Amino acid sequence: MAKAPARTANSEPATPNRERPEQPTRYEASKEELLEFYHQMLLIRRFEEKAGQLYGLGLIGGFCHLYIGQEAVAVGLQSALQPGKDSVITGYRDHGHMLAYGIDPKVIMAELTGRAAGISRGKGGSMHMFSTEHKFFGGHGIVGAQVSLGAGLAFKHKYDEDGGVCLTYFGDGAANQGQVYETFNMAELWKLPIIFVIENNQYAMGTSVNRASAEDQLYKRGESFRIPGLQIDGMDVLACRAAAETALAWVRAGKGPIILEMKTYRYRGHSMSDPAKYRSRDEVQAMRDNSDPIEALKRELVAVGVTEAELKATEQAIRKLVNESADFAESTPEPAPAELYTDVLVEKY
């Protein structure tokens, strides 16, 4: 009888095939859902355009990172969450995520202009907005820092057995940060209820992903931690919603974390101060012409019988809401000087 080959110090038994989620099929939305997705994406687009105008007028200070072009990701994913149960955390490009979670555009715009009525009392500005009421936990300026905090939120969901899931966003640039991989390791070891969402808008702060990442297929980044990943068309709101359904089913079944790489594109520079000279105008225009998420959804709506008059009415209603938000943000008072000394420390645990 032949002897089994001796195992050396470096050999390991073969890794068994692991269960993996199926690639999601495009979500079949009702006419009402399509209209709601359109309303939310158009609200984000018009809100961000107005924020850009206010920044140009000097009414918004500091940094300001716009979400124009990426609207389908936040709307598609967050439409599948349960508000008040599931939590969301993101980086500094956060306005769209807040709007997609149903937060009042007036208090977001007031925060951008540094007013006392802002959602963080005018102290957070564009990058640092929170709403514990909505389980929205920022708004973080340090690249990748929110990923570890997202694992903490997921740990709390698991510890409290509340059934909640944490949706943790970060970008293709942050995907190269070390703390991301420490977080992957802990999240898989503890089977945390967390969905890691890589919003791959392809340019990070200004360098294309294939020039900055040895492995530019970012959905594979969890393989060494046994975290499965899916690559999704982030310019298609129905593909995004389908991805959310698949990921939530995986995580809620107790199978641990999952990675969603959302292939998307930002039309503006990294921030308002970025002239985006690292790509051509023709490239941006081609994306607008061929892959715009809002225009694609308009075609879906027309196909199910929504009229041009109805679409125009939606546009007018959203412009009115955004203009009212801007008027509110310009007219509401700034924080009193004494507010410099409040909210510095947590006084009650």
Short mmCIF file of C-alpha atoms in Angstrom, two decimals:
data_model
loop_
_atom_site.label_atom_id
_atom_site.label_comp_id
_atom_site.label_asym_id
_atom_site.label_seq_id
_atom_site.Cartn_x
_atom_site.Cartn_y
_atom_site.Cartn_z
CA MET A 1 0.00 0.00 0.00
CA ALA A 2 1.43 3.36 -1.05
CA LYS A 3 2.24 5.76 1.71
CA ALA A 4 0.62 9.20 1.73
CA PRO A 5 3.12 11.88 0.80
CA ALA A 6 4.69 13.49 3.82
CA ARG A 7 3.53 17.03 4.55
CA THR A 8 6.30 19.57 4.77
CA ALA A 9 6.29 22.45 7.20
CA ASN A 10 5.00 24.74 4.46
CA SER A 11 2.26 22.56 3.01
CA GLU A 12 -1.40 22.98 3.83
CA PRO A 13 -4.46 20.90 3.07
CA ALA A 14 -6.39 22.05 0.02
CA THR A 15 -8.96 24.75 0.74
CA PRO A 16 -12.44 23.31 0.12
CA ASN A 17 -14.72 25.09 -2.28
CA ARG A 18 -16.47 27.89 -0.44
CA GLU A 19 -20.03 28.97 -0.87
CA ARG A 20 -20.35 32.12 -2.93
CA PRO A 21 -23.29 34.40 -3.70
CA GLU A 22 -24.78 34.22 -7.17
CA GLN A 23 -24.24 37.16 -9.51
CA PRO A 24 -27.46 39.18 -9.05
CA THR A 25 -29.94 39.55 -11.86
CA ARG A 26 -31.25 43.04 -12.60
CA TYR A 27 -34.00 44.14 -10.21
CA GLU A 28 -37.52 44.16 -11.62
CA ALA A 29 -39.00 47.38 -10.28
CA SER A 30 -42.62 48.44 -10.35
CA LYS A 31 -43.58 51.71 -12.01
CA GLU A 32 -43.92 53.31 -8.56
CA GLU A 33 -40.44 52.14 -7.56
CA LEU A 34 -38.95 53.44 -10.81
CA LEU A 35 -40.54 56.83 -10.17
CA GLU A 36 -39.15 56.88 -6.63
CA PHE A 37 -35.66 55.96 -7.83
CA TYR A 38 -35.86 58.71 -10.44
CA HIS A 39 -37.02 61.26 -7.86
CA GLN A 40 -34.17 60.40 -5.48
CA MET A 41 -31.45 60.39 -8.11
CA LEU A 42 -32.63 63.64 -9.64
CA LEU A 43 -32.80 65.22 -6.18
CA ILE A 44 -29.17 64.28 -5.55
CA ARG A 45 -28.11 65.59 -8.98
CA ARG A 46 -29.87 68.96 -8.61
CA PHE A 47 -28.84 69.32 -4.97
CA GLU A 48 -25.19 68.77 -5.84
CA GLU A 49 -25.35 71.19 -8.75
CA LYS A 50 -26.76 73.83 -6.40
CA ALA A 51 -24.07 73.06 -3.80
CA GLY A 52 -21.47 73.63 -6.51
CA GLN A 53 -23.02 77.01 -7.27
CA LEU A 54 -23.03 78.04 -3.61
CA TYR A 55 -19.42 76.96 -3.29
CA GLY A 56 -18.52 79.14 -6.26
CA LEU A 57 -20.27 82.08 -4.57
CA GLY A 58 -18.21 81.57 -1.40
CA LEU A 59 -21.20 80.46 0.70
CA ILE A 60 -19.69 77.01 1.29
CA GLY A 61 -16.16 76.91 2.68
CA GLY A 62 -13.54 74.22 3.05
CA PHE A 63 -13.69 71.12 0.88
CA CYS A 64 -16.74 70.05 -1.06
CA HIS A 65 -16.90 66.71 -2.88
CA LEU A 66 -19.85 66.29 -5.23
CA TYR A 67 -21.64 63.02 -6.02
CA ILE A 68 -22.71 63.93 -9.58
CA GLY A 69 -22.66 60.81 -11.76
CA GLN A 70 -22.71 58.31 -8.90
CA GLU A 71 -26.36 58.72 -7.88
CA ALA A 72 -27.45 55.20 -8.85
CA VAL A 73 -25.16 53.62 -6.26
CA ALA A 74 -26.56 55.29 -3.13
CA VAL A 75 -30.17 55.19 -4.33
CA GLY A 76 -30.05 51.61 -5.55
CA LEU A 77 -28.32 50.22 -2.47
CA GLN A 78 -30.03 52.23 0.24
CA SER A 79 -33.50 51.70 -1.17
CA ALA A 80 -33.16 48.10 0.03
CA LEU A 81 -32.21 49.03 3.61
CA GLN A 82 -34.57 49.27 6.54
CA PRO A 83 -34.34 52.86 7.91
CA GLY A 84 -33.99 52.93 11.67
CA LYS A 85 -32.59 49.39 11.66
CA ASP A 86 -29.67 49.31 9.23
CA SER A 87 -26.77 51.76 9.53
CA VAL A 88 -24.76 53.62 6.90
CA ILE A 89 -21.27 55.11 7.07
CA THR A 90 -19.23 56.71 4.31
CA GLY A 91 -16.31 58.98 3.49
CA TYR A 92 -16.31 62.67 2.67
CA ARG A 93 -18.41 62.44 -0.55
CA ASP A 94 -21.47 62.07 1.66
CA HIS A 95 -24.29 64.41 0.55
CA GLY A 96 -25.83 61.85 -1.81
CA HIS A 97 -25.86 59.09 0.77
CA MET A 98 -27.69 61.32 3.23
CA LEU A 99 -30.31 62.33 0.69
CA ALA A 100 -30.78 58.70 -0.33
CA TYR A 101 -31.49 57.84 3.31
CA GLY A 102 -34.36 60.33 3.45
CA ILE A 103 -32.66 63.14 5.36
CA ASP A 104 -34.13 66.62 4.82
CA PRO A 105 -32.16 68.50 2.11
CA LYS A 106 -32.67 71.76 4.02
CA VAL A 107 -30.61 70.63 7.02
CA ILE A 108 -27.94 69.16 4.73
CA MET A 109 -27.61 72.39 2.76
CA ALA A 110 -27.60 74.40 5.99
CA GLU A 111 -24.74 72.27 7.22
CA LEU A 112 -22.81 72.91 4.01
CA THR A 113 -23.11 76.65 4.60
CA GLY A 114 -22.11 76.31 8.27
CA ARG A 115 -25.44 77.32 9.81
CA ALA A 116 -26.82 76.48 13.24
CA ALA A 117 -29.80 74.72 11.65
CA GLY A 118 -27.47 72.28 9.89
CA ILE A 119 -27.65 68.62 10.72
CA SER A 120 -24.37 68.87 12.67
CA ARG A 121 -25.17 72.38 13.94
CA GLY A 122 -22.91 73.96 11.34
CA LYS A 123 -19.78 72.36 12.79
CA GLY A 124 -19.27 69.50 10.38
CA GLY A 125 -19.58 71.10 6.99
CA SER A 126 -19.51 69.06 3.83
CA MET A 127 -17.38 66.17 5.07
CA HIS A 128 -18.61 65.54 8.60
CA MET A 129 -22.36 65.14 8.77
CA PHE A 130 -24.17 62.74 11.07
CA SER A 131 -27.69 61.71 11.97
CA THR A 132 -27.91 59.12 14.71
CA GLU A 133 -31.69 59.31 14.36
CA HIS A 134 -31.37 57.93 10.83
CA LYS A 135 -28.43 55.67 11.75
CA PHE A 136 -26.22 57.65 9.39
CA PHE A 137 -22.76 57.85 10.97
CA GLY A 138 -20.78 60.17 8.68
CA GLY A 139 -19.11 61.76 6.71
CA HIS A 140 -15.36 61.07 7.43
CA GLY A 141 -12.44 63.08 6.09
CA ILE A 142 -9.60 60.60 6.68
CA VAL A 143 -9.35 58.25 3.70
CA GLY A 144 -10.49 54.76 4.69
CA ALA A 145 -11.03 55.60 8.36
CA GLN A 146 -14.76 54.92 8.13
CA VAL A 147 -14.18 51.28 7.17
CA SER A 148 -12.96 50.32 10.64
CA LEU A 149 -15.76 52.34 12.22
CA GLY A 150 -18.23 50.50 10.01
CA ALA A 151 -17.00 47.22 11.48
CA GLY A 152 -17.66 48.68 14.92
CA LEU A 153 -21.22 49.54 13.92
CA ALA A 154 -21.67 46.02 12.54
CA PHE A 155 -20.28 44.58 15.77
CA LYS A 156 -22.91 46.53 17.70
CA HIS A 157 -25.66 45.19 15.44
CA LYS A 158 -24.45 41.65 16.12
CA TYR A 159 -23.93 42.23 19.86
CA ASP A 160 -27.40 43.72 20.29
CA GLU A 161 -28.96 41.07 18.05
CA ASP A 162 -31.06 43.80 16.44
CA GLY A 163 -30.96 42.29 12.95
CA GLY A 164 -29.30 45.38 11.49
CA VAL A 165 -26.62 45.50 8.81
CA CYS A 166 -23.98 48.19 8.32
CA LEU A 167 -23.47 49.49 4.78
CA THR A 168 -19.88 50.77 4.72
CA TYR A 169 -18.84 52.84 1.71
CA PHE A 170 -15.32 53.64 0.57
CA GLY A 171 -13.66 54.47 -2.72
CA ASP A 172 -11.12 52.90 -5.03
CA GLY A 173 -8.39 55.07 -3.50
CA ALA A 174 -9.27 54.00 0.04
CA ALA A 175 -9.21 50.37 -1.12
CA ASN A 176 -5.40 50.55 -0.86
CA GLN A 177 -5.39 51.67 2.79
CA GLY A 178 -3.99 49.26 5.37
CA GLN A 179 -6.78 49.58 7.93
CA VAL A 180 -9.23 48.29 5.32
CA TYR A 181 -7.54 44.87 5.38
CA GLU A 182 -7.28 44.73 9.15
CA THR A 183 -11.02 45.38 9.14
CA PHE A 184 -11.66 42.66 6.54
CA ASN A 185 -9.86 40.17 8.76
CA MET A 186 -11.85 40.97 11.88
CA ALA A 187 -15.15 41.21 10.03
CA GLU A 188 -14.77 37.71 8.56
CA LEU A 189 -13.44 36.17 11.77
CA TRP A 190 -16.44 37.49 13.69
CA LYS A 191 -18.92 37.06 10.82
CA LEU A 192 -20.02 40.66 11.20
CA PRO A 193 -23.19 41.89 9.43
CA ILE A 194 -21.41 44.33 7.14
CA ILE A 195 -21.51 45.11 3.43
CA PHE A 196 -18.30 46.70 2.18
CA VAL A 197 -19.19 48.94 -0.77
CA ILE A 198 -16.28 50.07 -2.96
CA GLU A 199 -17.50 53.03 -5.01
CA ASN A 200 -14.98 52.67 -7.82
CA ASN A 201 -15.31 55.98 -9.66
CA GLN A 202 -12.00 55.08 -11.34
CA TYR A 203 -9.84 58.06 -10.37
CA ALA A 204 -9.53 58.19 -6.55
CA MET A 205 -8.13 61.67 -5.86
CA GLY A 206 -6.70 61.97 -9.35
CA THR A 207 -4.92 58.77 -10.39
CA SER A 208 -6.66 56.08 -12.42
CA VAL A 209 -7.25 52.84 -10.55
CA ASN A 210 -5.20 50.75 -12.98
CA ARG A 211 -2.16 52.98 -12.37
CA ALA A 212 -2.53 52.89 -8.57
CA SER A 213 -3.67 49.31 -7.88
CA ALA A 214 -1.76 46.15 -8.73
CA GLU A 215 -5.13 44.33 -8.57
CA ASP A 216 -7.63 46.68 -10.16
CA GLN A 217 -10.52 44.21 -9.97
CA LEU A 218 -11.42 45.47 -6.53
CA TYR A 219 -14.20 42.98 -5.84
CA LYS A 220 -11.44 40.38 -5.43
CA ARG A 221 -9.76 42.27 -2.60
CA GLY A 222 -11.39 40.10 0.09
CA GLU A 223 -10.31 36.75 -1.32
CA SER A 224 -7.43 36.20 1.09
CA PHE A 225 -9.85 36.82 3.96
CA ARG A 226 -12.49 34.48 2.46
CA ILE A 227 -14.83 37.41 1.85
CA PRO A 228 -16.71 37.02 -1.43
CA GLY A 229 -17.07 39.94 -3.81
CA LEU A 230 -19.32 40.99 -6.65
CA GLN A 231 -18.66 43.54 -9.39
CA ILE A 232 -21.73 45.63 -10.24
CA ASP A 233 -22.66 48.24 -12.85
CA GLY A 234 -22.86 51.28 -10.61
CA MET A 235 -24.42 53.39 -13.36
CA ASP A 236 -27.58 51.25 -13.39
CA VAL A 237 -29.86 51.81 -10.40
CA LEU A 238 -31.66 48.51 -10.97
CA ALA A 239 -28.37 46.59 -11.01
CA CYS A 240 -27.44 48.37 -7.79
CA ARG A 241 -30.74 47.47 -6.13
CA ALA A 242 -30.31 43.83 -7.19
CA ALA A 243 -26.81 43.82 -5.68
CA ALA A 244 -28.22 45.16 -2.41
CA GLU A 245 -30.84 42.40 -2.28
CA THR A 246 -28.19 39.71 -2.83
CA ALA A 247 -25.74 41.20 -0.32
CA LEU A 248 -28.38 41.72 2.37
CA ALA A 249 -29.62 38.14 2.01
CA TRP A 250 -26.04 36.86 2.36
CA VAL A 251 -25.24 38.94 5.44
CA ARG A 252 -28.60 38.47 7.19
CA ALA A 253 -28.17 34.70 6.81
CA GLY A 254 -25.17 34.93 9.14
CA LYS A 255 -22.59 34.23 6.41
CA GLY A 256 -20.43 37.21 7.30
CA PRO A 257 -19.30 40.18 5.23
CA ILE A 258 -19.46 40.69 1.47
CA ILE A 259 -17.80 43.18 -0.90
CA LEU A 260 -19.66 45.04 -3.63
CA GLU A 261 -17.47 46.81 -6.17
CA MET A 262 -19.70 49.41 -7.81
CA LYS A 263 -18.20 50.49 -11.16
CA THR A 264 -19.28 54.13 -11.34
CA TYR A 265 -17.96 57.49 -12.52
CA ARG A 266 -17.84 61.01 -11.13
CA TYR A 267 -18.39 63.80 -13.63
CA ARG A 268 -16.76 66.52 -11.56
CA GLY A 269 -13.27 66.66 -10.07
CA HIS A 270 -12.36 64.95 -6.84
CA SER A 271 -13.40 68.10 -5.01
CA MET A 272 -14.51 71.56 -6.10
CA SER A 273 -10.84 72.65 -6.17
CA ASP A 274 -9.82 69.88 -8.59
CA PRO A 275 -9.64 70.85 -12.30
CA ALA A 276 -9.50 67.12 -13.24
CA LYS A 277 -6.78 67.52 -15.86
CA TYR A 278 -5.88 63.83 -15.55
CA ARG A 279 -8.69 62.89 -17.94
CA SER A 280 -10.07 64.34 -21.15
CA ARG A 281 -13.29 66.27 -21.59
CA ASP A 282 -14.22 63.82 -24.31
CA GLU A 283 -14.05 60.94 -21.85
CA VAL A 284 -16.36 62.67 -19.40
CA GLN A 285 -18.77 63.66 -22.15
CA ALA A 286 -18.85 60.11 -23.48
CA MET A 287 -19.85 58.85 -20.04
CA ARG A 288 -22.59 61.49 -19.82
CA ASP A 289 -23.85 60.61 -23.28
CA ASN A 290 -23.74 56.83 -23.01
CA SER A 291 -23.92 55.84 -19.35
CA ASP A 292 -25.74 58.53 -17.40
CA PRO A 293 -27.82 56.78 -14.70
CA ILE A 294 -30.64 59.33 -14.69
CA GLU A 295 -31.06 59.42 -18.46
CA ALA A 296 -31.07 55.62 -18.53
CA LEU A 297 -33.82 55.53 -15.93
CA LYS A 298 -35.83 58.12 -17.87
CA ARG A 299 -35.87 55.69 -20.78
CA GLU A 300 -37.14 52.95 -18.45
CA LEU A 301 -39.91 55.24 -17.26
CA VAL A 302 -40.98 56.18 -20.77
CA ALA A 303 -41.10 52.47 -21.62
CA VAL A 304 -43.63 51.83 -18.82
CA GLY A 305 -45.87 54.70 -19.86
CA VAL A 306 -44.62 57.71 -17.90
CA THR A 307 -45.19 60.83 -19.97
CA GLU A 308 -42.80 63.71 -20.65
CA ALA A 309 -45.23 65.97 -18.78
CA GLU A 310 -44.93 63.80 -15.65
CA LEU A 311 -41.14 63.79 -15.87
CA LYS A 312 -41.13 67.57 -16.30
CA ALA A 313 -43.38 67.98 -13.26
CA THR A 314 -40.95 65.91 -11.19
CA GLU A 315 -38.06 68.05 -12.40
CA GLN A 316 -39.89 71.25 -11.46
CA ALA A 317 -40.82 69.94 -8.01
CA ILE A 318 -37.22 68.96 -7.28
CA ARG A 319 -35.82 72.27 -8.48
CA LYS A 320 -38.29 74.04 -6.19
CA LEU A 321 -37.23 71.87 -3.23
CA VAL A 322 -33.53 72.45 -3.90
CA ASN A 323 -34.01 76.22 -4.31
CA GLU A 324 -35.93 76.33 -1.03
CA SER A 325 -33.10 74.41 0.65
CA ALA A 326 -30.56 76.91 -0.67
CA ASP A 327 -32.68 79.88 0.46
CA PHE A 328 -33.00 78.31 3.89
CA ALA A 329 -29.26 77.68 4.08
CA GLU A 330 -28.46 81.27 3.14
CA SER A 331 -30.95 82.89 5.50
CA THR A 332 -30.74 80.82 8.68
CA PRO A 333 -28.33 82.13 11.38
CA GLU A 334 -24.76 81.00 11.91
CA PRO A 335 -23.92 79.30 15.23
CA ALA A 336 -23.36 81.58 18.22
CA PRO A 337 -19.67 82.04 19.16
CA ALA A 338 -20.27 80.17 22.42
CA GLU A 339 -21.02 77.04 20.37
CA LEU A 340 -17.27 76.69 19.85
CA TYR A 341 -17.16 75.14 23.32
CA THR A 342 -20.05 72.69 23.01
CA ASP A 343 -20.11 69.18 21.55
CA VAL A 344 -16.38 68.83 22.20
CA LEU A 345 -16.72 65.87 24.57
CA VAL A 346 -19.48 63.34 25.09
CA GLU A 347 -20.88 64.08 28.54
CA LYS A 348 -23.27 61.15 28.85
CA TYR A 349 -22.49 57.53 28.08
#
